[in-house]
XYZ file of C-alpha atoms in Angstrom:
389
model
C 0.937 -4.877 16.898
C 3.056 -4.066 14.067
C 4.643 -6.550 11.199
C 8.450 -7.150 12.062
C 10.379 -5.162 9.403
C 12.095 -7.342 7.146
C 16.122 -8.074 6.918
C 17.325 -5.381 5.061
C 18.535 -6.043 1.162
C 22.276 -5.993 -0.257
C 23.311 -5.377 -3.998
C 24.307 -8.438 -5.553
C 28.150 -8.840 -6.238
C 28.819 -10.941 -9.363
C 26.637 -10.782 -12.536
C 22.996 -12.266 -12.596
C 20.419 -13.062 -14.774
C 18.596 -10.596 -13.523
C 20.649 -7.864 -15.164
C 20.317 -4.519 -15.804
C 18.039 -4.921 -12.895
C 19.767 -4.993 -9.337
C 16.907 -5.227 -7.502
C 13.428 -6.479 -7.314
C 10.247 -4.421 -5.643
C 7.486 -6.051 -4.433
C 4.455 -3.508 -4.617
C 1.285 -4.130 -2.842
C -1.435 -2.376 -1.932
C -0.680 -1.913 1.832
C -3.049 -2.515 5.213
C -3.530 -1.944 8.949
C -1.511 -3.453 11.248
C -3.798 -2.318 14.319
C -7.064 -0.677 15.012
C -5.203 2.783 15.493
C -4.052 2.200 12.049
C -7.622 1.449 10.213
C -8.977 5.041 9.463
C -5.642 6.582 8.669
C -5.451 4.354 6.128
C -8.544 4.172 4.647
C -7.642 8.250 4.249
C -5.274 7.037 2.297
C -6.932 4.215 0.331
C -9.954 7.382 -0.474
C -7.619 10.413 -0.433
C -9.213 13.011 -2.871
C -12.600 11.807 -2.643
C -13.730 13.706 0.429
C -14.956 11.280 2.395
C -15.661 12.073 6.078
C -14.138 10.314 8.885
C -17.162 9.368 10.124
C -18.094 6.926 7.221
C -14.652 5.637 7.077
C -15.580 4.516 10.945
C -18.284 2.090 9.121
C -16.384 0.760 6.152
C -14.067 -0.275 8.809
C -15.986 -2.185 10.745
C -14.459 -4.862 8.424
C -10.906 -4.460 10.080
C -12.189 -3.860 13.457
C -14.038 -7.387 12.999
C -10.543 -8.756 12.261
C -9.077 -7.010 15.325
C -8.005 -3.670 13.084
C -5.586 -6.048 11.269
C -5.454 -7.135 7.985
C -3.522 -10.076 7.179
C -1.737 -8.842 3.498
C 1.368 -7.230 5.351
C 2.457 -10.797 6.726
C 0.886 -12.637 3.453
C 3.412 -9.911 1.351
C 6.409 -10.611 3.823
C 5.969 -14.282 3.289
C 5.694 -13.919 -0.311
C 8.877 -11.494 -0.493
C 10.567 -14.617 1.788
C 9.365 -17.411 -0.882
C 10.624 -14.999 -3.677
C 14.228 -14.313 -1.943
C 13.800 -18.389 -1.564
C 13.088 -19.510 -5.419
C 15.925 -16.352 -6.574
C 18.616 -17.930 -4.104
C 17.831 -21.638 -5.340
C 18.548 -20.459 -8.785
C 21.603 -18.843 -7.847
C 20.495 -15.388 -8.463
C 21.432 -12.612 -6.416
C 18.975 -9.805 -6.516
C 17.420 -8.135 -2.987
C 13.692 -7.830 -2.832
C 12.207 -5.024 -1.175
C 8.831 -4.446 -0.353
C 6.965 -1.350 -0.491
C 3.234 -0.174 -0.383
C 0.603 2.490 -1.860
C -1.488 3.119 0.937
C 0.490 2.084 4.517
C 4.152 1.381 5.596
C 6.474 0.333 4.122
C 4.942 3.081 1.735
C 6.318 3.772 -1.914
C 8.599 6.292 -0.590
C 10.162 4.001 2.114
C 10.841 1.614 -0.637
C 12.300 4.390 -2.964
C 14.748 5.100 0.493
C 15.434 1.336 0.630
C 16.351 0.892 -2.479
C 18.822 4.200 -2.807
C 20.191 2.641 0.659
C 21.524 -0.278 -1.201
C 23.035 1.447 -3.959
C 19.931 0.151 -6.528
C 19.900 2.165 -9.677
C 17.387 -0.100 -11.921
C 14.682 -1.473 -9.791
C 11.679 -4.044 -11.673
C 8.315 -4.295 -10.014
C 6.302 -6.917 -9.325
C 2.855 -5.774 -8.585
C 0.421 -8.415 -6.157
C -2.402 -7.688 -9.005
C -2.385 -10.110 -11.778
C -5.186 -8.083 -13.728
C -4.724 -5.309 -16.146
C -6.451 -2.236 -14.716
C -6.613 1.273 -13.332
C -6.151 -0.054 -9.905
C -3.924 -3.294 -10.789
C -1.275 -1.247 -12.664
C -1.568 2.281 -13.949
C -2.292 3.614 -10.016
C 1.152 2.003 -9.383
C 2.670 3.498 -11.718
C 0.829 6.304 -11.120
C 2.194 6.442 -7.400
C 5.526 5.967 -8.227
C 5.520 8.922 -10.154
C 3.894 11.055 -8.020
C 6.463 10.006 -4.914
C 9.725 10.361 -7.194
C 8.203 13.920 -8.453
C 8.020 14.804 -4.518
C 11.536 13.633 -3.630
C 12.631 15.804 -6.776
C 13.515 12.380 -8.859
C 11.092 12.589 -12.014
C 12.390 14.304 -14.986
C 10.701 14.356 -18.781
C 12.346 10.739 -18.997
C 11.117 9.616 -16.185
C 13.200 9.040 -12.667
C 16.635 10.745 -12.300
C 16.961 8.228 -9.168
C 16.555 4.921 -9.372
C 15.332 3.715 -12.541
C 12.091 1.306 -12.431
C 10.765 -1.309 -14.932
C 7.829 -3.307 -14.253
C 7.259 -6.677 -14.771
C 3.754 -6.956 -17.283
C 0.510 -8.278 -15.992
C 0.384 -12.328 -15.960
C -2.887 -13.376 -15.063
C -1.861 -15.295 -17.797
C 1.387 -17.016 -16.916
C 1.718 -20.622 -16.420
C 3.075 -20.268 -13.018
C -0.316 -18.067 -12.140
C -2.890 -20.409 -13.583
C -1.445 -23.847 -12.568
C -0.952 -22.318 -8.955
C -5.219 -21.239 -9.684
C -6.029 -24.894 -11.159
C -4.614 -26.579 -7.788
C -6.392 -24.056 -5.305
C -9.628 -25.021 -7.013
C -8.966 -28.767 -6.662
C -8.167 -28.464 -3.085
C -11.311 -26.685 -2.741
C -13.164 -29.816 -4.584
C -11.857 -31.970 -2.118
C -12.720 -30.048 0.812
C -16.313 -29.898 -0.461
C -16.295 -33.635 -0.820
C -15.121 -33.841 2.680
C -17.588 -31.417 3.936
C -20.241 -34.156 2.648
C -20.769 -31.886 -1.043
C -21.530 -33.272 -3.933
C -18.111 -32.378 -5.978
C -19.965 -33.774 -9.316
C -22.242 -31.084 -9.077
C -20.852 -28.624 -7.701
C -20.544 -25.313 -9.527
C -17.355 -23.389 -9.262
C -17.275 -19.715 -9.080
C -14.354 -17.598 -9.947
C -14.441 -14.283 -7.732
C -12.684 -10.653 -8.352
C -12.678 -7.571 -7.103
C -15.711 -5.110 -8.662
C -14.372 -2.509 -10.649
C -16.606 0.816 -11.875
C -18.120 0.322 -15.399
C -16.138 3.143 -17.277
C -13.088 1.861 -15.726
C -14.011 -1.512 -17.380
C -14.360 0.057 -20.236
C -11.315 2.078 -20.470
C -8.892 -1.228 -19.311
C -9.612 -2.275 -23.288
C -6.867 -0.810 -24.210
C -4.779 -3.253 -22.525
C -5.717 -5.985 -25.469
C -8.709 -7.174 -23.537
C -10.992 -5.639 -20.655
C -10.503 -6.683 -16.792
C -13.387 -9.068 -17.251
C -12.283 -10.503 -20.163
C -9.306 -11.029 -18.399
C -10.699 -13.244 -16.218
C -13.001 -15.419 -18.390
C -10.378 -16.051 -20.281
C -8.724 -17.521 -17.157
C -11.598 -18.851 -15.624
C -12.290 -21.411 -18.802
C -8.628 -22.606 -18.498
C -8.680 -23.482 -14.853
C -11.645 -24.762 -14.999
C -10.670 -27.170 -18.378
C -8.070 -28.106 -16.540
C -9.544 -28.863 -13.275
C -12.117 -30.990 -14.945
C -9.609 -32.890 -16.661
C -8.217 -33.786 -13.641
C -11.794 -34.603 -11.886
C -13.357 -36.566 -14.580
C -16.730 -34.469 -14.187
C -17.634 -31.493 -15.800
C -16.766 -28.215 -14.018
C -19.640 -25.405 -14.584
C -18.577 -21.877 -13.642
C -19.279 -18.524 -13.506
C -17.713 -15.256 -12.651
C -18.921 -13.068 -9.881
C -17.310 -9.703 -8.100
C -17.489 -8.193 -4.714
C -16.372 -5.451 -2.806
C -17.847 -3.257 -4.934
C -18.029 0.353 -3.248
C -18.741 4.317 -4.539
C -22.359 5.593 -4.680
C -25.293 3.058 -6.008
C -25.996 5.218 -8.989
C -22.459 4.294 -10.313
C -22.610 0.992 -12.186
C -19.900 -1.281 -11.188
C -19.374 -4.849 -12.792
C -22.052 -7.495 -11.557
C -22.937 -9.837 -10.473
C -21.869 -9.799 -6.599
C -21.457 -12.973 -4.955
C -23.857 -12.667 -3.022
C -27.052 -11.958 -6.011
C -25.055 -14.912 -7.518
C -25.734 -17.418 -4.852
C -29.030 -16.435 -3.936
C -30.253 -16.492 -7.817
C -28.741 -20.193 -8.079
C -30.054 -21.409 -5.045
C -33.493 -20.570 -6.228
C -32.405 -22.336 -9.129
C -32.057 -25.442 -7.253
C -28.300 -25.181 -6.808
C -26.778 -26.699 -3.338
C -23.071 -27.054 -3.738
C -20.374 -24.535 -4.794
C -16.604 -23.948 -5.003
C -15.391 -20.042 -4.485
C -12.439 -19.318 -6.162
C -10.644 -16.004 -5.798
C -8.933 -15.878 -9.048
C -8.997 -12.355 -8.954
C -6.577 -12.101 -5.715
C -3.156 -13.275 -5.080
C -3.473 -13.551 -1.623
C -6.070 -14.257 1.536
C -6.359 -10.607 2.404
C -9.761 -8.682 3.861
C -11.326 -8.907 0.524
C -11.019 -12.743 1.073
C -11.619 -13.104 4.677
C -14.537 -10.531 4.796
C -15.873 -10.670 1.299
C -16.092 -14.322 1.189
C -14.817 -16.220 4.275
C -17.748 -14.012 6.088
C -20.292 -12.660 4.201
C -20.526 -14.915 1.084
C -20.058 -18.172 3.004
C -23.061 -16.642 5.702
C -25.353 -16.026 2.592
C -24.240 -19.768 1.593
C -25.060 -21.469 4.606
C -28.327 -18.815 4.951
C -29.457 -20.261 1.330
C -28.290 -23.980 2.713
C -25.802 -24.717 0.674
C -22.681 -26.682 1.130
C -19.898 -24.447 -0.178
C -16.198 -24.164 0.309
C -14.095 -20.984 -0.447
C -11.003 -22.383 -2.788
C -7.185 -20.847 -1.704
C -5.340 -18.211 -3.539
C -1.808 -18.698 -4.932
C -0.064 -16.990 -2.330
C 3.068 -19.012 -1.752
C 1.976 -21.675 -3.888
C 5.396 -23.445 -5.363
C 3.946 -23.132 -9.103
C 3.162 -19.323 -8.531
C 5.837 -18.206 -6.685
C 8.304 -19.988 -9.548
C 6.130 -18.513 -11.786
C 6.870 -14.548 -10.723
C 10.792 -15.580 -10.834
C 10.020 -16.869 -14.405
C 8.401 -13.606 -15.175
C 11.259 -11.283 -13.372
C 13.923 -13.017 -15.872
C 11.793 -12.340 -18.922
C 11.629 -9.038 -18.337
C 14.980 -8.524 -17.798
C 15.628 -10.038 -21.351
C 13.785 -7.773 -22.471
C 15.090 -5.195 -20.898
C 18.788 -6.212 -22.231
C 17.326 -6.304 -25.850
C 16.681 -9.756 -26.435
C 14.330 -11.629 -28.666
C 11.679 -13.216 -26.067
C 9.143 -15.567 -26.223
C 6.897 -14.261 -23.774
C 4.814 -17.677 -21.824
C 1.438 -17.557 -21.830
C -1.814 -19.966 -21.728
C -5.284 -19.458 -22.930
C -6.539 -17.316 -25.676
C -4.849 -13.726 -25.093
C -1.676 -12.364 -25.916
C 1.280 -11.390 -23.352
C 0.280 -8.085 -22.194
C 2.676 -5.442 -22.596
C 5.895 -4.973 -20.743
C 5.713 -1.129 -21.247
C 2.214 -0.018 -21.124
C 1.065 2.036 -23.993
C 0.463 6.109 -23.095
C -2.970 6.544 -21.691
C -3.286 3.204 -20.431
C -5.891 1.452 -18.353
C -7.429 5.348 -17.165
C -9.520 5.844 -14.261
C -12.050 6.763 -16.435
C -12.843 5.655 -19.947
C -11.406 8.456 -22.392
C -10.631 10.938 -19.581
C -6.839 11.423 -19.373
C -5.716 11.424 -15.814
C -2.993 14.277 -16.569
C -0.977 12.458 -13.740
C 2.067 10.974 -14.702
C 2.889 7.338 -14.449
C 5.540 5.877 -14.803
C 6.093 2.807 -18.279
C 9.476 1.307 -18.406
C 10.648 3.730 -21.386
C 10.391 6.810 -19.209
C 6.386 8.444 -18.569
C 3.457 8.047 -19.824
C 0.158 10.273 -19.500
């Protein structure tokens, strides 16, 4: 079964806002829609690592479990439908299309969209709020690489439509607030699960990422995991503000893959829990900070195999929401869109962020956030001011 396409976009008429852009793309990471879908695309997800069917079979045994679906396509429609909601309460006409890296709508569909409605300066949004190799230079990457194909990517960058990208806000107000009220829901289902909310820890979750690519997202103005701690203590300041009790936390990854011998960040959920069980801990809040949405990362990762190795350890634990269409989040991306556009236009901005980092930058800097620490990709990507390598 297949995700109903989404009403097609129109250029806006009078003058918005959103100017010089005239249209917005939502750019996602893309997922099967069926079984027949699941190993096809993870060819795509692992193209160029030479990975034989056969072992693609058994990583997805994740989507099979899920009936070969995974739920981001209709999580990225509804949050392309809560975007074209917030722009059209504002009074801003600008169409949102949606495209993907690794299954349809893919990158070049988007590209075919968006020449269909006579865009010529697209931003994008990306659904990764983390500054990384695979939260923002592989888009950019990608978009490159497609526009090069279709015979659009010159020394400046495309001779098609033009694309900007709106700069990583893990964080943005709109991102964390929409984080700080996920984790108190979660508080509150773990009191009504008969936890102990007082002493309860709350761990923030992310995707692993390889060491040297860790390493290499430095030049960003702080590392993917710094990133997140930085985050992590805000949310959960706030959230104990709010509950009157202290909030202890910690941050722990999964869905780490590649060979053992590679060292990806640690610790993985699962080590976590079963270290501070021993430790004599029985109640615990998940957060997925590191995810804008309840996709199989979520729903295997943690809704499965985290929550099992909870209940295994007996532990009362609850797995906190995402932002997804959260009001604070989705008014939040909006926020960001318009910023950039200033920017875009020339003007003085003053960037909105929380914590103890800087806005990250709305053109990324030439070589980065690399696959690999100090190893140059050589494939273009595309920045805002034209390409960087």
């Amino acid at each position: 079964m297949s995700v109903s396409p989404a009403a097609p976009a129109t250029i806006p008429t009078q003058p918005s806002p959103a100017l010089p852009y005239d249209a917005l793309l939502l750019y996602s990471f893309g997922g099967p829609n069926e079984p027949a879908d699941v190993v096809p695309f993870l060819r795509n997800v692992t193209a160029g690592k030479g990975i034989p069917d056969a072992r693609l079979e058994e990583v997805g045994e994740h989507y099979y479990g899920f009936g070969g679906k995974s739920p981001i396509n209709e999580q990225n429609l509804a949050l392309k439908t809560a975007l074209e909601t917030e722009l059209a309460a504002r009074g801003i006409e600008l169409p949102v299309v949606w495209g993907n890296r690794n299954w349809a709508p893919y990158t070049d569909d988007a590209i075919t969209e968006l020449e269909e409605i006579g865009a010529k300066r697209a931003v994008a949004l990306v659904t990764s709020a983390y500054s990384s190799y695979s939260g923002c230079r592989q888009y950019r990457e990608d978009l490159a690489v497609v526009l090069d194909k279709r015979g659009q990517l010159g020394e400046e960058g495309s001779t098609g439509v033009e694309f900007d990208k709106v700069r990583s806000y893990f964080n943005h107000p709109g991102f964390v607030e929409a984080n700080v009220d996920a984790v108190l829901d979660g508080y509150r289902a773990l009191a009504d699960k008969g936890g102990d909310a007082a002493a309860a820890k709350l761990i923030f979750v992310t995707h692993s990422i390889p060491d040297t690519m860790e390493a290499a997202s430095r030049v960003s103005q702080a590392t993917y995991s710094q990133q997140h701690l930085d985050v992590g203590e805000l949310i959960a300041s706030r959230a104990s503000a709010i509950l009157r009790h202290p909030v202890e936390w910690e941050l722990a990854y999964c869905s780490r893959s590649g060979p053992p011998s590679q060292p990806w960040l640690e610790p993985d959920i699962n080590d976590l829990l079963t270290e501070r069980a021993g430790e004599g801990l029985r109640d615990v809040v998940m957060a997925p900070i590191g995810f804008v949405s309840d996709h199989m990362e979520v729903a295997y990762d943690l809704d499965t195999e985290a929550m099992a190795t909870a209940t295994e350890l007996g532990m009362t634990a609850v797995r906190a929401g995402t932002v997804g269409t959260r009001e604070p989040f989705v008014r939040g991306l909006v926020d960001l869109v318009l910023e950039r556009a200033a920017i875009a236009r020339g003007e003085d901005v003053d960037e909105a962020v929380v914590g103890t980092l800087p806005p990250f930058r709305s053109v990324c800097a030439p070589n980065c956030c690399l696959r690999r620490d100090g190893e140059p990709s050589g494939v273009p990507a595309l920045c805002g001011s034209g390409l960087a390598v």
